[in-house]
mmCIF file of C-alpha atoms and ligand atoms in Angstrom:
data_model
loop_
_atom_site.group_PDB
_atom_site.id
_atom_site.type_symbol
_atom_site.label_atom_id
_atom_site.label_comp_id
_atom_site.label_asym_id
_atom_site.label_seq_id
_atom_site.Cartn_x
_atom_site.Cartn_y
_atom_site.Cartn_z
ATOM 1 C CA MET A 1 29.391 13.289 -66.294
ATOM 2 C CA ALA A 2 26.937 12.039 -68.867
ATOM 3 C CA THR A 3 23.218 11.377 -69.085
ATOM 4 C CA GLY A 4 21.976 7.904 -69.823
ATOM 5 C CA ILE A 5 19.812 9.064 -72.732
ATOM 6 C CA GLY A 6 22.584 11.079 -74.348
ATOM 7 C CA ASP A 7 21.223 14.570 -73.638
ATOM 8 C CA PRO A 8 23.792 17.226 -72.760
ATOM 9 C CA VAL A 9 24.455 17.419 -69.026
ATOM 10 C CA PRO A 10 22.783 20.511 -67.530
ATOM 11 C CA PRO A 11 25.609 22.876 -66.627
ATOM 12 C CA ARG A 12 24.376 23.279 -63.053
ATOM 13 C CA ALA A 13 24.111 19.542 -62.398
ATOM 14 C CA ARG A 14 26.257 18.643 -59.388
ATOM 15 C CA LEU A 15 26.422 15.699 -57.058
ATOM 16 C CA PHE A 16 26.550 16.673 -53.404
ATOM 17 C CA ARG A 17 29.900 15.867 -51.879
ATOM 18 C CA PHE A 18 29.889 14.778 -48.290
ATOM 19 C CA PRO A 19 33.076 15.539 -46.369
ATOM 20 C CA THR A 20 34.743 12.177 -45.756
ATOM 21 C CA VAL A 21 37.749 10.770 -43.997
ATOM 22 C CA GLU A 22 39.113 7.227 -43.889
ATOM 23 C CA ARG A 23 40.114 6.096 -40.393
ATOM 24 C CA TYR A 24 40.386 2.714 -38.689
ATOM 25 C CA GLY A 25 39.428 0.897 -41.876
ATOM 26 C CA ILE A 26 36.127 2.593 -42.560
ATOM 27 C CA VAL A 27 35.024 5.699 -44.427
ATOM 28 C CA TRP A 28 33.348 8.343 -42.264
ATOM 29 C CA ALA A 29 31.014 10.818 -43.954
ATOM 30 C CA PHE A 30 29.694 13.960 -42.339
ATOM 31 C CA ASN A 31 26.095 14.929 -43.047
ATOM 32 C CA GLY A 32 26.645 18.555 -44.002
ATOM 33 C CA GLU A 33 28.835 20.768 -46.131
ATOM 34 C CA GLU A 34 31.554 21.198 -43.493
ATOM 35 C CA PRO A 35 32.249 18.893 -40.550
ATOM 36 C CA LEU A 36 31.270 20.488 -37.262
ATOM 37 C CA PHE A 37 33.907 18.493 -35.420
ATOM 38 C CA GLU A 38 36.947 16.390 -36.179
ATOM 39 C CA LEU A 39 36.895 12.659 -35.657
ATOM 40 C CA PRO A 40 38.526 11.995 -32.271
ATOM 41 C CA GLU A 41 42.032 10.563 -32.189
ATOM 42 C CA LEU A 42 43.097 7.434 -30.377
ATOM 43 C CA PRO A 43 46.131 7.951 -28.136
ATOM 44 C CA TYR A 44 48.328 5.461 -30.040
ATOM 45 C CA PRO A 45 49.454 5.371 -33.680
ATOM 46 C CA ASP A 46 47.820 2.898 -36.040
ATOM 47 C CA ASP A 47 50.922 0.701 -36.336
ATOM 48 C CA GLU A 48 50.793 -0.041 -32.598
ATOM 49 C CA LEU A 49 47.182 -1.198 -32.720
ATOM 50 C CA VAL A 50 45.503 -4.502 -33.379
ATOM 51 C CA VAL A 51 42.099 -3.672 -34.798
ATOM 52 C CA ARG A 52 38.997 -5.609 -35.736
ATOM 53 C CA ARG A 53 35.788 -4.577 -37.383
ATOM 54 C CA SER A 54 32.365 -6.137 -37.651
ATOM 55 C CA MET A 55 29.124 -4.912 -39.118
ATOM 56 C CA LEU A 56 25.765 -5.738 -37.573
ATOM 57 C CA ASP A 57 22.377 -6.239 -39.157
ATOM 58 C CA GLU A 58 20.048 -3.286 -39.405
ATOM 59 C CA MET A 59 18.092 -2.425 -36.294
ATOM 60 C CA PRO A 60 14.582 -0.857 -36.225
ATOM 61 C CA VAL A 61 15.665 2.202 -34.246
ATOM 62 C CA GLU A 62 17.266 5.531 -35.138
ATOM 63 C CA PRO A 63 20.871 6.172 -34.096
ATOM 64 C CA TRP A 64 20.069 9.035 -31.713
ATOM 65 C CA LEU A 65 17.748 6.722 -29.779
ATOM 66 C CA VAL A 66 20.423 4.068 -29.470
ATOM 67 C CA GLN A 67 22.667 6.744 -27.990
ATOM 68 C CA ALA A 68 19.840 7.837 -25.684
ATOM 69 C CA HIS A 69 20.041 4.380 -24.194
ATOM 70 C CA THR A 70 23.787 4.958 -23.663
ATOM 71 C CA MET A 71 22.971 8.082 -21.646
ATOM 72 C CA ASP A 72 20.304 6.242 -19.647
ATOM 73 C CA LEU A 73 22.700 5.735 -16.751
ATOM 74 C CA GLN A 74 20.180 3.745 -14.719
ATOM 75 C CA HIS A 75 20.461 0.924 -17.175
ATOM 76 C CA LEU A 76 24.138 0.409 -16.349
ATOM 77 C CA SER A 77 23.211 -1.107 -13.007
ATOM 78 C CA LEU A 78 19.855 -2.612 -14.042
ATOM 79 C CA PRO A 79 20.004 -4.780 -17.176
ATOM 80 C CA HIS A 80 23.798 -4.642 -17.337
ATOM 81 C CA GLU A 81 24.303 -5.304 -13.604
ATOM 82 C CA PHE A 82 27.423 -3.170 -13.337
ATOM 83 C CA GLU A 83 28.700 -2.690 -9.795
ATOM 84 C CA LEU A 84 29.617 0.981 -9.993
ATOM 85 C CA ALA A 85 32.792 2.157 -8.278
ATOM 86 C CA GLU A 86 31.560 5.726 -8.598
ATOM 87 C CA ASP A 87 28.396 7.414 -9.770
ATOM 88 C CA PRO A 88 28.738 8.099 -13.523
ATOM 89 C CA ASN A 89 26.328 11.032 -13.091
ATOM 90 C CA ASP A 90 29.185 12.880 -11.399
ATOM 91 C CA SER A 91 31.291 12.812 -14.561
ATOM 92 C CA VAL A 92 28.655 13.667 -17.172
ATOM 93 C CA ARG A 93 29.965 16.223 -19.645
ATOM 94 C CA VAL A 94 27.882 17.934 -22.284
ATOM 95 C CA GLY A 95 29.606 19.824 -25.072
ATOM 96 C CA ARG A 96 28.298 21.398 -28.243
ATOM 97 C CA TYR A 97 28.999 18.324 -30.367
ATOM 98 C CA SER A 98 29.589 15.540 -27.858
ATOM 99 C CA VAL A 99 28.301 14.191 -24.563
ATOM 100 C CA GLY A 100 29.770 11.556 -22.311
ATOM 101 C CA PHE A 101 30.661 10.203 -18.902
ATOM 102 C CA ASP A 102 33.225 8.027 -17.173
ATOM 103 C CA LEU A 103 32.489 4.473 -16.138
ATOM 104 C CA ARG A 104 34.464 2.687 -13.441
ATOM 105 C CA ALA A 105 32.717 -0.536 -12.655
ATOM 106 C CA ARG A 106 32.879 -4.297 -12.344
ATOM 107 C CA LEU A 107 30.642 -6.304 -14.619
ATOM 108 C CA ARG A 108 29.057 -9.446 -13.179
ATOM 109 C CA GLY A 109 32.003 -10.093 -10.894
ATOM 110 C CA ASP A 110 34.140 -10.764 -13.886
ATOM 111 C CA ALA A 111 35.210 -7.772 -15.980
ATOM 112 C CA ASP A 112 36.747 -4.538 -14.725
ATOM 113 C CA PHE A 113 35.901 -1.414 -16.709
ATOM 114 C CA ASP A 114 37.654 1.921 -16.377
ATOM 115 C CA VAL A 115 36.538 3.759 -19.473
ATOM 116 C CA ARG A 116 35.542 7.073 -20.895
ATOM 117 C CA VAL A 117 32.319 6.901 -22.909
ATOM 118 C CA ASP A 118 31.525 9.619 -25.413
ATOM 119 C CA ILE A 119 28.867 10.159 -28.019
ATOM 120 C CA HIS A 120 30.046 12.385 -30.850
ATOM 121 C CA GLY A 121 27.330 14.008 -32.875
ATOM 122 C CA THR A 122 24.264 11.873 -32.332
ATOM 123 C CA ASN A 123 25.434 8.593 -33.804
ATOM 124 C CA ILE A 124 29.056 7.824 -32.882
ATOM 125 C CA PHE A 125 29.720 5.782 -29.736
ATOM 126 C CA TRP A 126 33.361 6.143 -28.711
ATOM 127 C CA GLN A 127 34.705 4.257 -25.716
ATOM 128 C CA THR A 128 38.335 4.154 -24.639
ATOM 129 C CA GLY A 129 39.945 2.984 -21.433
ATOM 130 C CA THR A 130 40.843 -0.303 -19.839
ATOM 131 C CA LEU A 131 39.206 -3.689 -19.612
ATOM 132 C CA ASP A 132 40.759 -5.845 -16.867
ATOM 133 C CA GLY A 133 43.550 -3.282 -16.682
ATOM 134 C CA ARG A 134 44.452 -3.413 -20.372
ATOM 135 C CA TRP A 135 43.824 -0.485 -22.698
ATOM 136 C CA PHE A 136 41.286 -1.015 -25.457
ATOM 137 C CA PHE A 137 38.880 0.953 -27.568
ATOM 138 C CA TRP A 138 35.392 0.260 -28.820
ATOM 139 C CA ILE A 139 33.940 2.553 -31.455
ATOM 140 C CA ALA A 140 30.464 2.095 -32.858
ATOM 141 C CA PRO A 141 29.356 4.517 -35.561
ATOM 142 C CA LEU A 142 25.722 4.028 -36.517
ATOM 143 C CA ALA A 143 24.698 4.561 -40.104
ATOM 144 C CA ILE A 144 21.108 5.479 -40.866
ATOM 145 C CA PRO A 145 20.028 3.355 -43.839
ATOM 146 C CA GLY A 146 16.487 4.736 -43.740
ATOM 147 C CA PRO A 147 13.954 6.439 -41.465
ATOM 148 C CA GLY A 148 13.630 4.652 -38.152
ATOM 149 C CA ARG A 149 16.593 2.392 -38.791
ATOM 150 C CA SER A 150 20.260 2.141 -37.963
ATOM 151 C CA ARG A 151 23.159 -0.099 -38.780
ATOM 152 C CA ALA A 152 26.169 -0.355 -36.514
ATOM 153 C CA THR A 153 29.756 -1.055 -37.365
ATOM 154 C CA PHE A 154 31.947 -2.063 -34.453
ATOM 155 C CA VAL A 155 35.583 -1.020 -34.690
ATOM 156 C CA PHE A 156 37.584 -2.185 -31.710
ATOM 157 C CA GLY A 157 41.094 -2.976 -30.775
ATOM 158 C CA ALA A 158 43.970 -2.815 -28.367
ATOM 159 C CA ARG A 159 47.556 -1.703 -28.278
ATOM 160 C CA ARG A 160 50.010 -4.471 -29.084
ATOM 161 C CA GLU A 161 52.134 -5.007 -26.009
ATOM 162 C CA GLU A 162 55.915 -5.241 -26.037
ATOM 163 C CA GLY A 163 56.971 -8.666 -27.330
ATOM 164 C CA GLU A 164 53.380 -9.865 -27.538
ATOM 165 C CA ASP A 165 52.540 -12.328 -30.266
ATOM 166 C CA THR A 166 49.472 -12.060 -32.446
ATOM 167 C CA VAL A 167 47.720 -14.970 -30.734
ATOM 168 C CA ALA A 168 47.832 -13.271 -27.325
ATOM 169 C CA ALA A 169 46.650 -9.938 -28.718
ATOM 170 C CA GLU A 170 43.815 -11.659 -30.563
ATOM 171 C CA ALA A 171 42.842 -13.539 -27.386
ATOM 172 C CA PHE A 172 42.403 -10.213 -25.603
ATOM 173 C CA LEU A 173 40.277 -8.939 -28.476
ATOM 174 C CA ASP A 174 38.179 -12.121 -28.254
ATOM 175 C CA ARG A 175 37.637 -11.301 -24.593
ATOM 176 C CA ALA A 176 36.743 -7.656 -25.314
ATOM 177 C CA PHE A 177 34.343 -8.706 -28.066
ATOM 178 C CA SER A 178 32.669 -11.261 -25.823
ATOM 179 C CA VAL A 179 32.214 -8.780 -22.954
ATOM 180 C CA MET A 180 30.904 -6.009 -25.190
ATOM 181 C CA MET A 181 28.571 -8.326 -27.102
ATOM 182 C CA ASP A 182 27.115 -9.550 -23.810
ATOM 183 C CA LEU A 183 26.292 -5.916 -23.053
ATOM 184 C CA PHE A 184 24.886 -5.409 -26.523
ATOM 185 C CA ASN A 185 22.723 -8.510 -26.148
ATOM 186 C CA ASP A 186 21.316 -7.107 -22.887
ATOM 187 C CA ASP A 187 20.242 -4.033 -24.825
ATOM 188 C CA THR A 188 18.951 -5.509 -28.072
ATOM 189 C CA PRO A 189 15.464 -6.484 -26.815
ATOM 190 C CA VAL A 190 14.932 -2.945 -25.525
ATOM 191 C CA LEU A 191 16.354 -0.793 -28.308
ATOM 192 C CA GLY A 192 13.372 -1.128 -30.634
ATOM 193 C CA THR A 193 10.904 -0.274 -27.870
ATOM 194 C CA ILE A 194 12.221 3.135 -26.756
ATOM 195 C CA ARG A 195 9.548 5.849 -26.938
ATOM 196 C CA PHE A 196 9.817 9.191 -25.186
ATOM 197 C CA ARG A 197 7.023 11.437 -24.056
ATOM 198 C CA PRO A 198 7.457 14.661 -22.097
ATOM 199 C CA GLY A 199 7.059 14.399 -18.348
ATOM 200 C CA LEU A 200 8.086 10.789 -17.864
ATOM 201 C CA LEU A 201 11.693 11.135 -16.684
ATOM 202 C CA THR A 202 12.652 10.514 -13.065
ATOM 203 C CA ARG A 203 15.437 11.909 -10.897
ATOM 204 C CA SER A 204 17.788 9.126 -12.002
ATOM 205 C CA ASP A 205 17.284 10.198 -15.626
ATOM 206 C CA ARG A 206 19.141 13.500 -15.272
ATOM 207 C CA ALA A 207 21.946 12.492 -17.679
ATOM 208 C CA LEU A 208 19.358 11.300 -20.175
ATOM 209 C CA ASP A 209 17.490 14.578 -19.753
ATOM 210 C CA ARG A 210 20.662 16.493 -20.605
ATOM 211 C CA TYR A 211 21.248 14.269 -23.623
ATOM 212 C CA LEU A 212 17.714 14.880 -24.919
ATOM 213 C CA GLN A 213 18.267 18.633 -24.630
ATOM 214 C CA TYR A 214 21.613 18.216 -26.428
ATOM 215 C CA VAL A 215 19.822 16.435 -29.288
ATOM 216 C CA ARG A 216 17.160 19.171 -29.451
ATOM 217 C CA ASP A 217 19.915 21.781 -29.722
ATOM 218 C CA TYR A 218 22.045 19.831 -32.171
ATOM 219 C CA PRO A 219 22.380 21.495 -35.606
ATOM 220 C CA ARG A 220 20.402 19.892 -38.421
ATOM 221 C CA ALA A 221 21.819 19.448 -41.890
ATOM 222 C CA ASN A 222 19.876 18.334 -44.896
ATOM 223 C CA PRO A 223 21.822 18.622 -48.150
ATOM 224 C CA ALA A 224 18.603 17.951 -50.072
ATOM 225 C CA ALA A 225 16.682 20.741 -48.319
ATOM 226 C CA ASP A 226 16.582 22.954 -51.436
ATOM 227 C CA PHE A 227 14.746 20.213 -53.286
ATOM 228 C CA LEU A 228 12.116 19.545 -50.647
ATOM 229 C CA VAL A 229 8.854 21.433 -50.376
HETATM 230 FE FE1 LIG B 1 23.442 -0.696 -22.745
#
């Protein structure tokens, strides 16, 4: 290390090191000294996967609020118009560092979903399962570029099938991207408008209620805390 002006470096000067791991073509950093949980594993090795990534523009909403919309299970059958094969409320799971549910549904008479949806921490959307009977994954970590903002990276892919050529695998990924972006476009007009106040949830919001409690209980880490007054 050196100082720009040439002064000796103070002996206690240290940059904070975030724990990081490189997976699926992106670098994941944990906001804290030690990760509270490991990044989940996909069920297939990397060399069997066809993977794509895309990064979105910043959105005027914090990551935990985007994930609150994920746990708003009413919205699956309202803006998204899923025909639910079973009530996702029955599969809601709340852990210390993740929440989630299962979704078996048909989307607009066209796409069959049988997926497991999980939120890890408060900003990682992790969906695995089948679309039209074929296994795929859709992972969306949300970075927080500043207060009140988030920026999503989509990492998605499928398992290359026996004897399948690249064109066919890519065609399936085109399909998955199109279906998921349609869902995302349903949500975009709403995401920046979410405001919560106590006492406004209804009976159908019970999964959301559990998520909000999960966020309240979630450990906070601020590596700069010692420098803030
Ligand atoms: Fe949505």
